[in-house]
Amino acid sequence: MLLPDKHIRIAESLLGLGTFVLEALRTPRTMDELWATLQRDVNDGTYPAHQTLENLVLSIDVLFAMGAVEMSDSGALQRCN
């Protein structure tokens, strides 16, 4: 489920969810804020696939391993420059 394939749409993959996270991290945010943003976007149809909290955490783990996100001094997540 990391990458999309024949049976998994990009929005259902962790890679697709990672793009949502990077877009949401234009300003540093906490996990609670990211989760609330994702739930709002799923409910209003902006994000086209249901995702779980576990998938959100896994996508952040993937982004952290790639060096795309980091923790700020205040404990929020932020994009790496």
PDB file of N, CA and C in Angstrom:
ATOM      1  N   MET A   1       0.813  -1.185   0.000  1.00  0.00           N
ATOM      2  CA  MET A   1       0.000   0.000   0.000  1.00  0.00           C
ATOM      3  C   MET A   1       0.865   1.261   0.000  1.00  0.00           C
ATOM      4  N   LEU A   2       2.169   1.092  -0.033  1.00  0.00           N
ATOM      5  CA  LEU A   2       3.046   2.253  -0.099  1.00  0.00           C
ATOM      6  C   LEU A   2       2.907   2.965  -1.432  1.00  0.00           C
ATOM      7  N   LEU A   3       2.910   2.200  -2.505  1.00  0.00           N
ATOM      8  CA  LEU A   3       2.812   2.768  -3.852  1.00  0.00           C
ATOM      9  C   LEU A   3       1.491   2.379  -4.504  1.00  0.00           C
ATOM     10  N   PRO A   4       0.986   3.213  -5.383  1.00  0.00           N
ATOM     11  CA  PRO A   4      -0.225   2.835  -6.119  1.00  0.00           C
ATOM     12  C   PRO A   4       0.102   1.726  -7.114  1.00  0.00           C
ATOM     13  N   ASP A   5      -0.875   0.929  -7.435  1.00  0.00           N
ATOM     14  CA  ASP A   5      -0.719  -0.088  -8.462  1.00  0.00           C
ATOM     15  C   ASP A   5      -2.046  -0.278  -9.175  1.00  0.00           C
ATOM     16  N   LYS A   6      -2.204  -1.395  -9.804  1.00  0.00           N
ATOM     17  CA  LYS A   6      -3.402  -1.663 -10.603  1.00  0.00           C
ATOM     18  C   LYS A   6      -4.691  -1.590  -9.776  1.00  0.00           C
ATOM     19  N   HIS A   7      -4.619  -1.985  -8.504  1.00  0.00           N
ATOM     20  CA  HIS A   7      -5.811  -2.054  -7.661  1.00  0.00           C
ATOM     21  C   HIS A   7      -5.853  -0.990  -6.564  1.00  0.00           C
ATOM     22  N   ILE A   8      -4.809  -0.207  -6.429  1.00  0.00           N
ATOM     23  CA  ILE A   8      -4.743   0.822  -5.390  1.00  0.00           C
ATOM     24  C   ILE A   8      -4.557   2.180  -6.058  1.00  0.00           C
ATOM     25  N   ARG A   9      -5.527   3.069  -5.854  1.00  0.00           N
ATOM     26  CA  ARG A   9      -5.421   4.419  -6.414  1.00  0.00           C
ATOM     27  C   ARG A   9      -4.339   5.205  -5.679  1.00  0.00           C
ATOM     28  N   ILE A  10      -3.829   6.252  -6.303  1.00  0.00           N
ATOM     29  CA  ILE A  10      -2.783   7.069  -5.685  1.00  0.00           C
ATOM     30  C   ILE A  10      -3.263   7.660  -4.364  1.00  0.00           C
ATOM     31  N   ALA A  11      -4.522   8.057  -4.280  1.00  0.00           N
ATOM     32  CA  ALA A  11      -5.048   8.657  -3.046  1.00  0.00           C
ATOM     33  C   ALA A  11      -5.132   7.644  -1.912  1.00  0.00           C
ATOM     34  N   GLU A  12      -5.198   6.366  -2.232  1.00  0.00           N
ATOM     35  CA  GLU A  12      -5.268   5.322  -1.213  1.00  0.00           C
ATOM     36  C   GLU A  12      -3.886   4.858  -0.755  1.00  0.00           C
ATOM     37  N   SER A  13      -2.840   5.268  -1.464  1.00  0.00           N
ATOM     38  CA  SER A  13      -1.484   4.827  -1.131  1.00  0.00           C
ATOM     39  C   SER A  13      -0.845   5.771  -0.109  1.00  0.00           C
ATOM     40  N   LEU A  14       0.199   5.288   0.543  1.00  0.00           N
ATOM     41  CA  LEU A  14       0.924   6.126   1.490  1.00  0.00           C
ATOM     42  C   LEU A  14       1.667   7.241   0.770  1.00  0.00           C
ATOM     43  N   LEU A  15       2.107   6.975  -0.437  1.00  0.00           N
ATOM     44  CA  LEU A  15       2.777   8.004  -1.221  1.00  0.00           C
ATOM     45  C   LEU A  15       1.809   9.147  -1.554  1.00  0.00           C
ATOM     46  N   GLY A  16       0.598   8.818  -1.932  1.00  0.00           N
ATOM     47  CA  GLY A  16      -0.411   9.838  -2.198  1.00  0.00           C
ATOM     48  C   GLY A  16      -0.782  10.617  -0.958  1.00  0.00           C
ATOM     49  N   LEU A  17      -0.889   9.913   0.163  1.00  0.00           N
ATOM     50  CA  LEU A  17      -1.183  10.587   1.429  1.00  0.00           C
ATOM     51  C   LEU A  17      -0.025  11.484   1.832  1.00  0.00           C
ATOM     52  N   GLY A  18       1.189  11.065   1.502  1.00  0.00           N
ATOM     53  CA  GLY A  18       2.362  11.896   1.786  1.00  0.00           C
ATOM     54  C   GLY A  18       2.321  13.218   1.052  1.00  0.00           C
ATOM     55  N   THR A  19       1.796  13.223  -0.166  1.00  0.00           N
ATOM     56  CA  THR A  19       1.677  14.488  -0.896  1.00  0.00           C
ATOM     57  C   THR A  19       0.675  15.416  -0.211  1.00  0.00           C
ATOM     58  N   PHE A  20      -0.394  14.825   0.338  1.00  0.00           N
ATOM     59  CA  PHE A  20      -1.357  15.621   1.105  1.00  0.00           C
ATOM     60  C   PHE A  20      -0.667  16.232   2.329  1.00  0.00           C
ATOM     61  N   VAL A  21       0.141  15.426   3.025  1.00  0.00           N
ATOM     62  CA  VAL A  21       0.839  15.903   4.228  1.00  0.00           C
ATOM     63  C   VAL A  21       1.787  17.042   3.872  1.00  0.00           C
ATOM     64  N   LEU A  22       2.564  16.873   2.817  1.00  0.00           N
ATOM     65  CA  LEU A  22       3.491  17.938   2.422  1.00  0.00           C
ATOM     66  C   LEU A  22       2.748  19.223   2.068  1.00  0.00           C
ATOM     67  N   GLU A  23       1.621  19.089   1.415  1.00  0.00           N
ATOM     68  CA  GLU A  23       0.820  20.270   1.084  1.00  0.00           C
ATOM     69  C   GLU A  23       0.272  20.929   2.355  1.00  0.00           C
ATOM     70  N   ALA A  24      -0.146  20.115   3.309  1.00  0.00           N
ATOM     71  CA  ALA A  24      -0.697  20.649   4.563  1.00  0.00           C
ATOM     72  C   ALA A  24       0.377  21.288   5.441  1.00  0.00           C
ATOM     73  N   LEU A  25       1.638  20.919   5.219  1.00  0.00           N
ATOM     74  CA  LEU A  25       2.725  21.442   6.048  1.00  0.00           C
ATOM     75  C   LEU A  25       3.355  22.698   5.461  1.00  0.00           C
ATOM     76  N   ARG A  26       2.562  23.530   4.824  1.00  0.00           N
ATOM     77  CA  ARG A  26       3.083  24.831   4.375  1.00  0.00           C
ATOM     78  C   ARG A  26       3.501  25.652   5.587  1.00  0.00           C
ATOM     79  N   THR A  27       2.803  25.429   6.700  1.00  0.00           N
ATOM     80  CA  THR A  27       3.207  25.970   7.998  1.00  0.00           C
ATOM     81  C   THR A  27       3.319  24.783   8.948  1.00  0.00           C
ATOM     82  N   PRO A  28       4.197  24.847   9.946  1.00  0.00           N
ATOM     83  CA  PRO A  28       4.329  23.721  10.882  1.00  0.00           C
ATOM     84  C   PRO A  28       3.000  23.399  11.563  1.00  0.00           C
ATOM     85  N   ARG A  29       2.729  22.108  11.703  1.00  0.00           N
ATOM     86  CA  ARG A  29       1.487  21.647  12.327  1.00  0.00           C
ATOM     87  C   ARG A  29       1.771  20.461  13.236  1.00  0.00           C
ATOM     88  N   THR A  30       0.900  20.292  14.214  1.00  0.00           N
ATOM     89  CA  THR A  30       0.986  19.120  15.084  1.00  0.00           C
ATOM     90  C   THR A  30       0.261  17.951  14.422  1.00  0.00           C
ATOM     91  N   MET A  31       0.442  16.768  14.962  1.00  0.00           N
ATOM     92  CA  MET A  31      -0.254  15.591  14.444  1.00  0.00           C
ATOM     93  C   MET A  31      -1.763  15.770  14.552  1.00  0.00           C
ATOM     94  N   ASP A  32      -2.223  16.320  15.656  1.00  0.00           N
ATOM     95  CA  ASP A  32      -3.662  16.548  15.830  1.00  0.00           C
ATOM     96  C   ASP A  32      -4.215  17.473  14.757  1.00  0.00           C
ATOM     97  N   GLU A  33      -3.475  18.520  14.434  1.00  0.00           N
ATOM     98  CA  GLU A  33      -3.910  19.449  13.396  1.00  0.00           C
ATOM     99  C   GLU A  33      -3.927  18.772  12.023  1.00  0.00           C
ATOM    100  N   LEU A  34      -2.906  17.959  11.732  1.00  0.00           N
ATOM    101  CA  LEU A  34      -2.879  17.225  10.461  1.00  0.00           C
ATOM    102  C   LEU A  34      -4.046  16.254  10.355  1.00  0.00           C
ATOM    103  N   TRP A  35      -4.327  15.540  11.437  1.00  0.00           N
ATOM    104  CA  TRP A  35      -5.425  14.580  11.442  1.00  0.00           C
ATOM    105  C   TRP A  35      -6.756  15.295  11.233  1.00  0.00           C
ATOM    106  N   ALA A  36      -6.955  16.420  11.912  1.00  0.00           N
ATOM    107  CA  ALA A  36      -8.197  17.177  11.759  1.00  0.00           C
ATOM    108  C   ALA A  36      -8.335  17.708  10.327  1.00  0.00           C
ATOM    109  N   THR A  37      -7.239  18.155   9.741  1.00  0.00           N
ATOM    110  CA  THR A  37      -7.267  18.643   8.360  1.00  0.00           C
ATOM    111  C   THR A  37      -7.615  17.516   7.400  1.00  0.00           C
ATOM    112  N   LEU A  38      -7.009  16.352   7.598  1.00  0.00           N
ATOM    113  CA  LEU A  38      -7.299  15.204   6.742  1.00  0.00           C
ATOM    114  C   LEU A  38      -8.763  14.796   6.868  1.00  0.00           C
ATOM    115  N   GLN A  39      -9.277  14.708   8.079  1.00  0.00           N
ATOM    116  CA  GLN A  39     -10.674  14.318   8.285  1.00  0.00           C
ATOM    117  C   GLN A  39     -11.623  15.328   7.645  1.00  0.00           C
ATOM    118  N   ARG A  40     -11.319  16.610   7.779  1.00  0.00           N
ATOM    119  CA  ARG A  40     -12.151  17.640   7.153  1.00  0.00           C
ATOM    120  C   ARG A  40     -12.148  17.488   5.628  1.00  0.00           C
ATOM    121  N   ASP A  41     -10.970  17.279   5.052  1.00  0.00           N
ATOM    122  CA  ASP A  41     -10.870  17.162   3.598  1.00  0.00           C
ATOM    123  C   ASP A  41     -11.514  15.880   3.073  1.00  0.00           C
ATOM    124  N   VAL A  42     -11.456  14.799   3.839  1.00  0.00           N
ATOM    125  CA  VAL A  42     -12.132  13.561   3.435  1.00  0.00           C
ATOM    126  C   VAL A  42     -13.643  13.767   3.491  1.00  0.00           C
ATOM    127  N   ASN A  43     -14.126  14.395   4.546  1.00  0.00           N
ATOM    128  CA  ASN A  43     -15.568  14.593   4.708  1.00  0.00           C
ATOM    129  C   ASN A  43     -16.165  15.536   3.673  1.00  0.00           C
ATOM    130  N   ASP A  44     -15.414  16.565   3.273  1.00  0.00           N
ATOM    131  CA  ASP A  44     -15.980  17.480   2.273  1.00  0.00           C
ATOM    132  C   ASP A  44     -15.614  17.095   0.838  1.00  0.00           C
ATOM    133  N   GLY A  45     -14.918  15.982   0.671  1.00  0.00           N
ATOM    134  CA  GLY A  45     -14.632  15.466  -0.663  1.00  0.00           C
ATOM    135  C   GLY A  45     -13.382  16.022  -1.315  1.00  0.00           C
ATOM    136  N   THR A  46     -12.632  16.868  -0.616  1.00  0.00           N
ATOM    137  CA  THR A  46     -11.400  17.413  -1.178  1.00  0.00           C
ATOM    138  C   THR A  46     -10.347  16.323  -1.356  1.00  0.00           C
ATOM    139  N   TYR A  47     -10.226  15.439  -0.356  1.00  0.00           N
ATOM    140  CA  TYR A  47      -9.312  14.297  -0.470  1.00  0.00           C
ATOM    141  C   TYR A  47     -10.162  13.077  -0.807  1.00  0.00           C
ATOM    142  N   PRO A  48      -9.873  12.382  -1.918  1.00  0.00           N
ATOM    143  CA  PRO A  48     -10.804  11.384  -2.468  1.00  0.00           C
ATOM    144  C   PRO A  48     -10.768   9.987  -1.858  1.00  0.00           C
ATOM    145  N   ALA A  49     -10.039   9.764  -0.775  1.00  0.00           N
ATOM    146  CA  ALA A  49      -9.986   8.416  -0.210  1.00  0.00           C
ATOM    147  C   ALA A  49      -9.993   8.474   1.311  1.00  0.00           C
ATOM    148  N   HIS A  50     -10.659   7.505   1.926  1.00  0.00           N
ATOM    149  CA  HIS A  50     -10.650   7.398   3.382  1.00  0.00           C
ATOM    150  C   HIS A  50      -9.278   6.907   3.828  1.00  0.00           C
ATOM    151  N   GLN A  51      -8.720   7.525   4.857  1.00  0.00           N
ATOM    152  CA  GLN A  51      -7.435   7.113   5.407  1.00  0.00           C
ATOM    153  C   GLN A  51      -7.570   6.985   6.915  1.00  0.00           C
ATOM    154  N   THR A  52      -6.781   6.083   7.491  1.00  0.00           N
ATOM    155  CA  THR A  52      -6.791   5.884   8.935  1.00  0.00           C
ATOM    156  C   THR A  52      -5.656   6.685   9.575  1.00  0.00           C
ATOM    157  N   LEU A  53      -5.721   6.796  10.885  1.00  0.00           N
ATOM    158  CA  LEU A  53      -4.656   7.473  11.619  1.00  0.00           C
ATOM    159  C   LEU A  53      -3.343   6.713  11.448  1.00  0.00           C
ATOM    160  N   GLU A  54      -3.415   5.381  11.420  1.00  0.00           N
ATOM    161  CA  GLU A  54      -2.204   4.581  11.225  1.00  0.00           C
ATOM    162  C   GLU A  54      -1.547   4.908   9.886  1.00  0.00           C
ATOM    163  N   ASN A  55      -2.353   5.071   8.835  1.00  0.00           N
ATOM    164  CA  ASN A  55      -1.803   5.415   7.526  1.00  0.00           C
ATOM    165  C   ASN A  55      -1.174   6.805   7.540  1.00  0.00           C
ATOM    166  N   LEU A  56      -1.774   7.732   8.275  1.00  0.00           N
ATOM    167  CA  LEU A  56      -1.190   9.066   8.384  1.00  0.00           C
ATOM    168  C   LEU A  56       0.177   8.983   9.052  1.00  0.00           C
ATOM    169  N   VAL A  57       0.279   8.231  10.126  1.00  0.00           N
ATOM    170  CA  VAL A  57       1.552   8.077  10.829  1.00  0.00           C
ATOM    171  C   VAL A  57       2.581   7.389   9.926  1.00  0.00           C
ATOM    172  N   LEU A  58       2.165   6.354   9.206  1.00  0.00           N
ATOM    173  CA  LEU A  58       3.082   5.665   8.300  1.00  0.00           C
ATOM    174  C   LEU A  58       3.561   6.581   7.179  1.00  0.00           C
ATOM    175  N   SER A  59       2.682   7.401   6.644  1.00  0.00           N
ATOM    176  CA  SER A  59       3.104   8.307   5.578  1.00  0.00           C
ATOM    177  C   SER A  59       4.090   9.345   6.106  1.00  0.00           C
ATOM    178  N   ILE A  60       3.900   9.802   7.331  1.00  0.00           N
ATOM    179  CA  ILE A  60       4.846  10.732   7.941  1.00  0.00           C
ATOM    180  C   ILE A  60       6.179  10.030   8.184  1.00  0.00           C
ATOM    181  N   ASP A  61       6.142   8.761   8.587  1.00  0.00           N
ATOM    182  CA  ASP A  61       7.375   7.980   8.741  1.00  0.00           C
ATOM    183  C   ASP A  61       8.139   7.882   7.426  1.00  0.00           C
ATOM    184  N   VAL A  62       7.425   7.632   6.338  1.00  0.00           N
ATOM    185  CA  VAL A  62       8.054   7.554   5.016  1.00  0.00           C
ATOM    186  C   VAL A  62       8.671   8.898   4.651  1.00  0.00           C
ATOM    187  N   LEU A  63       7.943   9.988   4.875  1.00  0.00           N
ATOM    188  CA  LEU A  63       8.468  11.321   4.571  1.00  0.00           C
ATOM    189  C   LEU A  63       9.682  11.651   5.434  1.00  0.00           C
ATOM    190  N   PHE A  64       9.660  11.232   6.693  1.00  0.00           N
ATOM    191  CA  PHE A  64      10.801  11.458   7.581  1.00  0.00           C
ATOM    192  C   PHE A  64      12.012  10.670   7.096  1.00  0.00           C
ATOM    193  N   ALA A  65      11.803   9.419   6.691  1.00  0.00           N
ATOM    194  CA  ALA A  65      12.903   8.589   6.187  1.00  0.00           C
ATOM    195  C   ALA A  65      13.486   9.164   4.893  1.00  0.00           C
ATOM    196  N   MET A  66      12.657   9.811   4.095  1.00  0.00           N
ATOM    197  CA  MET A  66      13.121  10.437   2.859  1.00  0.00           C
ATOM    198  C   MET A  66      13.780  11.790   3.109  1.00  0.00           C
ATOM    199  N   GLY A  67      13.668  12.304   4.333  1.00  0.00           N
ATOM    200  CA  GLY A  67      14.236  13.612   4.649  1.00  0.00           C
ATOM    201  C   GLY A  67      13.368  14.772   4.208  1.00  0.00           C
ATOM    202  N   ALA A  68      12.079  14.537   4.024  1.00  0.00           N
ATOM    203  CA  ALA A  68      11.175  15.583   3.552  1.00  0.00           C
ATOM    204  C   ALA A  68      10.525  16.364   4.686  1.00  0.00           C
ATOM    205  N   VAL A  69      10.418  15.768   5.875  1.00  0.00           N
ATOM    206  CA  VAL A  69       9.824  16.449   7.029  1.00  0.00           C
ATOM    207  C   VAL A  69      10.740  16.274   8.239  1.00  0.00           C
ATOM    208  N   GLU A  70      10.556  17.175   9.207  1.00  0.00           N
ATOM    209  CA  GLU A  70      11.314  17.117  10.454  1.00  0.00           C
ATOM    210  C   GLU A  70      10.471  17.723  11.565  1.00  0.00           C
ATOM    211  N   MET A  71      10.937  17.562  12.789  1.00  0.00           N
ATOM    212  CA  MET A  71      10.266  18.165  13.932  1.00  0.00           C
ATOM    213  C   MET A  71      10.835  19.559  14.165  1.00  0.00           C
ATOM    214  N   SER A  72       9.969  20.515  14.437  1.00  0.00           N
ATOM    215  CA  SER A  72      10.433  21.861  14.768  1.00  0.00           C
ATOM    216  C   SER A  72      10.798  21.898  16.247  1.00  0.00           C
ATOM    217  N   ASP A  73      11.366  23.011  16.676  1.00  0.00           N
ATOM    218  CA  ASP A  73      11.742  23.158  18.087  1.00  0.00           C
ATOM    219  C   ASP A  73      10.526  23.119  19.004  1.00  0.00           C
ATOM    220  N   SER A  74       9.363  23.504  18.486  1.00  0.00           N
ATOM    221  CA  SER A  74       8.135  23.506  19.299  1.00  0.00           C
ATOM    222  C   SER A  74       7.451  22.147  19.319  1.00  0.00           C
ATOM    223  N   GLY A  75       7.969  21.168  18.554  1.00  0.00           N
ATOM    224  CA  GLY A  75       7.392  19.825  18.539  1.00  0.00           C
ATOM    225  C   GLY A  75       6.415  19.589  17.412  1.00  0.00           C
ATOM    226  N   ALA A  76       6.247  20.561  16.548  1.00  0.00           N
ATOM    227  CA  ALA A  76       5.350  20.400  15.394  1.00  0.00           C
ATOM    228  C   ALA A  76       6.135  19.839  14.215  1.00  0.00           C
ATOM    229  N   LEU A  77       5.408  19.276  13.257  1.00  0.00           N
ATOM    230  CA  LEU A  77       6.038  18.798  12.030  1.00  0.00           C
ATOM    231  C   LEU A  77       6.197  19.953  11.060  1.00  0.00           C
ATOM    232  N   GLN A  78       7.284  19.941  10.312  1.00  0.00           N
ATOM    233  CA  GLN A  78       7.507  20.960   9.293  1.00  0.00           C
ATOM    234  C   GLN A  78       8.250  20.355   8.126  1.00  0.00           C
ATOM    235  N   ARG A  79       8.128  20.999   6.968  1.00  0.00           N
ATOM    236  CA  ARG A  79       8.877  20.591   5.793  1.00  0.00           C
ATOM    237  C   ARG A  79      10.357  20.877   5.990  1.00  0.00           C
ATOM    238  N   CYS A  80      11.187  20.044   5.415  1.00  0.00           N
ATOM    239  CA  CYS A  80      12.616  20.327   5.375  1.00  0.00           C
ATOM    240  C   CYS A  80      12.908  21.221   4.181  1.00  0.00           C
ATOM    241  N   ASN A  81      13.895  22.054   4.325  1.00  0.00           N
ATOM    242  CA  ASN A  81      14.265  22.938   3.215  1.00  0.00           C
ATOM    243  C   ASN A  81      15.290  22.310   2.336  1.00  0.00           C
TER     244      ASN A  81
END
